[in-house]
Tab-separated table of C-alpha atoms in Angstrom:
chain	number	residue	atom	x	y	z
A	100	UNK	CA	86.120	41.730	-142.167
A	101	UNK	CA	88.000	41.110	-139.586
A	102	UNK	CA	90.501	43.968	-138.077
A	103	UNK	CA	93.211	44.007	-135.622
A	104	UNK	CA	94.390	47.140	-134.409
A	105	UNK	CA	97.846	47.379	-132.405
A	106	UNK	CA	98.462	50.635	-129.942
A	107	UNK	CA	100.853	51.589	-127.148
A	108	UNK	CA	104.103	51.304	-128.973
A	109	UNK	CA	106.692	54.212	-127.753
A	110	UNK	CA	110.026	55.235	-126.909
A	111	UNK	CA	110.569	53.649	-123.572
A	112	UNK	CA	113.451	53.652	-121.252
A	113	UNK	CA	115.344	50.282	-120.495
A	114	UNK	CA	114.300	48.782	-117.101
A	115	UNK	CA	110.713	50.600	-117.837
A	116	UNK	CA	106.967	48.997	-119.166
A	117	UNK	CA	104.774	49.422	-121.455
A	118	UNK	CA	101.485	48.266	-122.417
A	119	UNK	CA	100.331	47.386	-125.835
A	120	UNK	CA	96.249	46.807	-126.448
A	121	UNK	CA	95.178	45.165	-129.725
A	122	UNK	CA	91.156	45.904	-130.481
A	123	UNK	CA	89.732	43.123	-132.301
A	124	UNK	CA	86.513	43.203	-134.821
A	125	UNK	CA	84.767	41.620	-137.701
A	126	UNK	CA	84.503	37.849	-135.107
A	127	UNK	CA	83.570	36.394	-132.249
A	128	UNK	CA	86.927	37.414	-130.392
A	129	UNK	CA	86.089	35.246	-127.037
A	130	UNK	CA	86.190	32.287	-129.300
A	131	UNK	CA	89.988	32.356	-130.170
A	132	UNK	CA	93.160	32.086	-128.962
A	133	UNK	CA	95.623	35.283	-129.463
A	134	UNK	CA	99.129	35.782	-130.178
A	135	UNK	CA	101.517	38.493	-129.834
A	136	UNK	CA	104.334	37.736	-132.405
A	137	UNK	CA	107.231	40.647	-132.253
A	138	UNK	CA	110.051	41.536	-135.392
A	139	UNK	CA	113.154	43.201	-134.362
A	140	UNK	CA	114.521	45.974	-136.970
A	141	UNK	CA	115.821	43.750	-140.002
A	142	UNK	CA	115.544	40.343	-138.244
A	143	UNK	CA	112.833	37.410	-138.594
A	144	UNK	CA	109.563	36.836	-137.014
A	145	UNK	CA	110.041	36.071	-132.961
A	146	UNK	CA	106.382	34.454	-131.582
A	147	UNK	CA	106.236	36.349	-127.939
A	148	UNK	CA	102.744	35.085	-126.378
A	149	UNK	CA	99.500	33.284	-126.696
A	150	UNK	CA	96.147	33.466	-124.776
A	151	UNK	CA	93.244	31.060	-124.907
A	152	UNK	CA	90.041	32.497	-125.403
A	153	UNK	CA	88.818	32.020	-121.972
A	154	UNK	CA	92.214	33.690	-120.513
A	155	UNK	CA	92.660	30.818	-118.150
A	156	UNK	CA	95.726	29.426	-119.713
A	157	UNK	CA	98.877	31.449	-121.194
A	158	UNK	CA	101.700	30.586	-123.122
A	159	UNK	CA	105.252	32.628	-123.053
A	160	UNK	CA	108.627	32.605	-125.099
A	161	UNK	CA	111.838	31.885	-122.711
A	162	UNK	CA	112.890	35.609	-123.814
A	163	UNK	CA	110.159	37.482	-122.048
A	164	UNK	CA	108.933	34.632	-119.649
A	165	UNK	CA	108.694	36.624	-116.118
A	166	UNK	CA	108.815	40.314	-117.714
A	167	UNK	CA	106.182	40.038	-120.174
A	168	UNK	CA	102.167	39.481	-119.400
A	169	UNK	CA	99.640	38.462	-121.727
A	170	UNK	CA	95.886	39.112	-120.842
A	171	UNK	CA	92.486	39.929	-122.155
A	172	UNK	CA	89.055	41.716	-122.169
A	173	UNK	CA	86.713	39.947	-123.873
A	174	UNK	CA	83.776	42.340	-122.765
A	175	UNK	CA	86.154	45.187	-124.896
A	176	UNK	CA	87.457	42.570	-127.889
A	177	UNK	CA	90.755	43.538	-126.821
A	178	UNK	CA	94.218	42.110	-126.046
A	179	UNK	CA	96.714	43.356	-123.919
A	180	UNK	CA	100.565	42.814	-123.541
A	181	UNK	CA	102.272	44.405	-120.312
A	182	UNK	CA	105.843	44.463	-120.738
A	183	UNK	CA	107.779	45.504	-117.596
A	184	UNK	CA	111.354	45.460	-117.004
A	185	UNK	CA	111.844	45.979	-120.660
A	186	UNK	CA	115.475	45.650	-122.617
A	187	UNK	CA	117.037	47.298	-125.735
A	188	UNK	CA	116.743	43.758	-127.581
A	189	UNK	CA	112.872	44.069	-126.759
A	190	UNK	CA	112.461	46.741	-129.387
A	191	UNK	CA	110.900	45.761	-132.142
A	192	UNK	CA	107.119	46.194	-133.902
A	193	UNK	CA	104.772	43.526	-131.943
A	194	UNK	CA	102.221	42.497	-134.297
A	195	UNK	CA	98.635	41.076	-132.600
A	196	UNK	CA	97.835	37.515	-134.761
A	197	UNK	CA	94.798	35.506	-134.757
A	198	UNK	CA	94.706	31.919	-136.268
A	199	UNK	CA	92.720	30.341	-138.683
A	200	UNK	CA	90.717	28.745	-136.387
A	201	UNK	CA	89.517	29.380	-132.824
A	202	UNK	CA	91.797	26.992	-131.455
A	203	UNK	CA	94.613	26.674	-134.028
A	204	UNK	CA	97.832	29.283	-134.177
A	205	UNK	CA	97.951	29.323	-137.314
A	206	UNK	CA	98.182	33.235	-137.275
A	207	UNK	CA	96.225	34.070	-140.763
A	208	UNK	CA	94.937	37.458	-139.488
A	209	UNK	CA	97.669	40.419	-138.482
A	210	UNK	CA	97.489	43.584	-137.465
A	211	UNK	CA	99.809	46.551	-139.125
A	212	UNK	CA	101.921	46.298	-135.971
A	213	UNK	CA	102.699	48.941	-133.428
A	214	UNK	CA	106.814	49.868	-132.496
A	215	UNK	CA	108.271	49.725	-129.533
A	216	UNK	CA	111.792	51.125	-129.052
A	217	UNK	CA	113.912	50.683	-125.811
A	218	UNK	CA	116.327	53.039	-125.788
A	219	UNK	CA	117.857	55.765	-123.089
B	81	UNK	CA	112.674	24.505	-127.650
B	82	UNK	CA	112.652	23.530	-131.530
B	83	UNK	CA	114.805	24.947	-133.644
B	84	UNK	CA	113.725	25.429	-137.116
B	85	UNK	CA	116.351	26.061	-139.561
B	86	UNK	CA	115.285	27.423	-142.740
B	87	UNK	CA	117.679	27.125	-145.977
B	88	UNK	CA	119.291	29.021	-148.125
B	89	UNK	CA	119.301	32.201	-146.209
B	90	UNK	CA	119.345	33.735	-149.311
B	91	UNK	CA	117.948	33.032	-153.418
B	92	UNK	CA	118.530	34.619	-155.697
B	93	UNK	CA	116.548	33.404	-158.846
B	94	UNK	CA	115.091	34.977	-162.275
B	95	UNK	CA	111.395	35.380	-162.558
B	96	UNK	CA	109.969	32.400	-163.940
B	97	UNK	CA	112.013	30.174	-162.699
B	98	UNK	CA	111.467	27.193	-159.653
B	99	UNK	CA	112.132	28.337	-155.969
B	100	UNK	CA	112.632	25.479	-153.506
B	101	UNK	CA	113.079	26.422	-149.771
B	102	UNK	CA	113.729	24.204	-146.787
B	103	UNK	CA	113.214	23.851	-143.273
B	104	UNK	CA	114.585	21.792	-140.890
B	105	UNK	CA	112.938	21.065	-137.187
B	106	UNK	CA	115.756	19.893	-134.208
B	107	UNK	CA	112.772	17.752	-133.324
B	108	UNK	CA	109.926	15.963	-135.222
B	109	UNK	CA	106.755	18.773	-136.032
B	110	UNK	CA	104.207	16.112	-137.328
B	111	UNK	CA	102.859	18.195	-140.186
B	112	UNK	CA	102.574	21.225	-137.676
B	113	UNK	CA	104.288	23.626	-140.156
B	114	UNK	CA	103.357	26.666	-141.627
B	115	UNK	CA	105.301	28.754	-144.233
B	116	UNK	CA	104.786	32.623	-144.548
B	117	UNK	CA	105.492	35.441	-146.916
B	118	UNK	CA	106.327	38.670	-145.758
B	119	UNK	CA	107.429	41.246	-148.059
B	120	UNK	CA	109.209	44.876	-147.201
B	121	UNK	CA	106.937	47.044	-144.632
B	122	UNK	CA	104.279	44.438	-144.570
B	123	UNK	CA	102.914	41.918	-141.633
B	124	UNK	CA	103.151	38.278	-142.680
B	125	UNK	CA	100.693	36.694	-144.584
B	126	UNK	CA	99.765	33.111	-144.180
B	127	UNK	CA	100.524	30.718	-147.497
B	128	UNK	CA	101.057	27.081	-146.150
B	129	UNK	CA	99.881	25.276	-143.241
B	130	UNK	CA	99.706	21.848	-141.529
B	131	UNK	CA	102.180	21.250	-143.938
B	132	UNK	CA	100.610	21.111	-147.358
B	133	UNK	CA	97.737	23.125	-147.124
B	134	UNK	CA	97.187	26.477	-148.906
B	135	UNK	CA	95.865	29.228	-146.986
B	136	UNK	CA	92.368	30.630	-148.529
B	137	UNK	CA	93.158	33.005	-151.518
B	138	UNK	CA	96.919	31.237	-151.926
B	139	UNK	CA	97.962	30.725	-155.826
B	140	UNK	CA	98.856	27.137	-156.698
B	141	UNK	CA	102.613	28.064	-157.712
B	142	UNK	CA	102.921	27.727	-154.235
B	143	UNK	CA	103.246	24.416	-152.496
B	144	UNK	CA	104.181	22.696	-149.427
B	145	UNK	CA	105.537	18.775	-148.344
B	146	UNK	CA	107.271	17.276	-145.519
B	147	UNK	CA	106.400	15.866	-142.554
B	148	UNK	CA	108.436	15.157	-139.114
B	149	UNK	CA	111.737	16.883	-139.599
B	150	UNK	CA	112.353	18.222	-143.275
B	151	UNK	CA	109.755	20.099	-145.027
B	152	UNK	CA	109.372	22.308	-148.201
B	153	UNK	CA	108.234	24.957	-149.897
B	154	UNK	CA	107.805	25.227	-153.306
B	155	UNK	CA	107.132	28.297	-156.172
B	156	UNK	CA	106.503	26.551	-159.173
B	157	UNK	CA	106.687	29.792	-161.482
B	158	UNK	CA	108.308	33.021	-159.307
B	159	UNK	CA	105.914	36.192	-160.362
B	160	UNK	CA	107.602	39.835	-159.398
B	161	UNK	CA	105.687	39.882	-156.531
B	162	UNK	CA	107.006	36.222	-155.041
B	163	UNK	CA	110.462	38.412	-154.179
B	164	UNK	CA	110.285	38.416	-150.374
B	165	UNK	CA	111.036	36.603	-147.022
B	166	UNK	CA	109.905	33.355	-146.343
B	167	UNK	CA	109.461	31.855	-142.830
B	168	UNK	CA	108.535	28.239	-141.532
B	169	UNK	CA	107.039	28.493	-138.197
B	170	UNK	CA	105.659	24.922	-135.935
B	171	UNK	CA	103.093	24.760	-133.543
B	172	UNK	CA	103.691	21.181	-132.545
B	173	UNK	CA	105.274	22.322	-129.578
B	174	UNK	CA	105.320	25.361	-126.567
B	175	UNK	CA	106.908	27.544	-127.028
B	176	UNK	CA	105.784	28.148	-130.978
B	177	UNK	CA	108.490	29.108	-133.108
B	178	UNK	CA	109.776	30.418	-136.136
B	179	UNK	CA	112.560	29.940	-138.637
B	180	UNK	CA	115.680	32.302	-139.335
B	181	UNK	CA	113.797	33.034	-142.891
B	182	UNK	CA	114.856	32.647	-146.679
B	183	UNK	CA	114.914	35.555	-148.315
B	184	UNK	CA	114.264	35.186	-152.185
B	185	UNK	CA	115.704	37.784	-154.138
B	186	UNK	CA	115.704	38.492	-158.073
B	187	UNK	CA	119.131	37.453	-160.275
């Protein structure tokens, strides 16, 4: 079965970072490209970030492009988002996604999702 | 960037009855487009993808057409548990994207 599991989330100051791991099991997690995908209290879905399962090649929304990095273990099965410089309209609960297919982001697998909340 | 805009923003419909919901990309998606459910407190689940295709475990009320720009979804029958948020979402394009959502309510 396959299992995503989002940590990190916190109360975080603006201007701060954070770092949010997802552990992956249940598939061959070097095979597939990752997503972050993020949902702001009582808003729609926002995609954030995508890996490729080597790491070699990212992928970044305009709204975190430069403050946000994407990256990943594949020794641990683990993703990782560091989010620096970090903005009251950043909070939200980041969800980790996998897609249907190694290489397709068609995000069929989700984990529960893990809150971050920017606020002095 | 492409801009999908999903419509009505809101539906309000009987159980039973036919949902149609629409998206719109600014620029052509192929058949890159997936549609989602998510209901209160959950994480999205998958229904619809490159375009027409139902997700493994997806009942048939639910369909999907279009191609390009314009693209639908479709609940033959709405069940109680149908009542949720619907989003379109293309991966034709960097940076991936999704739509505003259509939330279908009960009348």
């Amino acid at each position: 079965e396959v299992q995503l599991l989002e940590s990190g989330g916190g109360l975080v100051q603006p201007g701060g970072s954070l770092r949010l791991s997802c552990a992956a099991s249940g598939f061959t997690f070097s095979d597939y490209t990752m997503s972050w995908v993020r949902q702001a209290p009582g808003k729609g879905l926002e995609w954030v970030s995508a890996i490729v399962s080597g790491g070699g090649t990212t992928y970044y929304a305009d709204s975190v492009k430069g403050r946000f990095t994407i990256s990943r273990d594949n020794s641990k099965n683990t993703l990782y988002l560091q989010m620096s410089s970090l903005r009251a309209d950043d909070t939200a609960v980041f969800y980790c996604a996998r897609g249907i297919a190694p290489t397709t982001s068609y995000f069929l697998h989700w984990g529960h999702g893990t809150l971050v909340t920017v606020s002095s | 960037e492409i801009v999908l805009t999903q419509s009505p923003a809101t539906l309000s419909l009987s159980p039973g009855e036919r949902a149609t919901l629409s998206c719109r990309a600014s620029q052509s998606v192929g058949s890159s487009l997936a549609w989602y459910q998510q209901r209160p407190g959950q994480a999205p689940r998958l229904l619809i993808y490159d375009a027409s295709n139902r997700a493994t475990g997806i009942p048939a009320r639910f369909s999907g057409s279009g191609s390009g720009t314009d693209f639908t979804l479709t609940i033959s029958s709405l069940e109680p548990e149908d009542f949720a948020v619907y989003y379109c979402y293309q991966r034709n394009n960097w940076p991936l994207t999704f739509g505003g959502g259509t939330k279908v309510e009960i009348k």
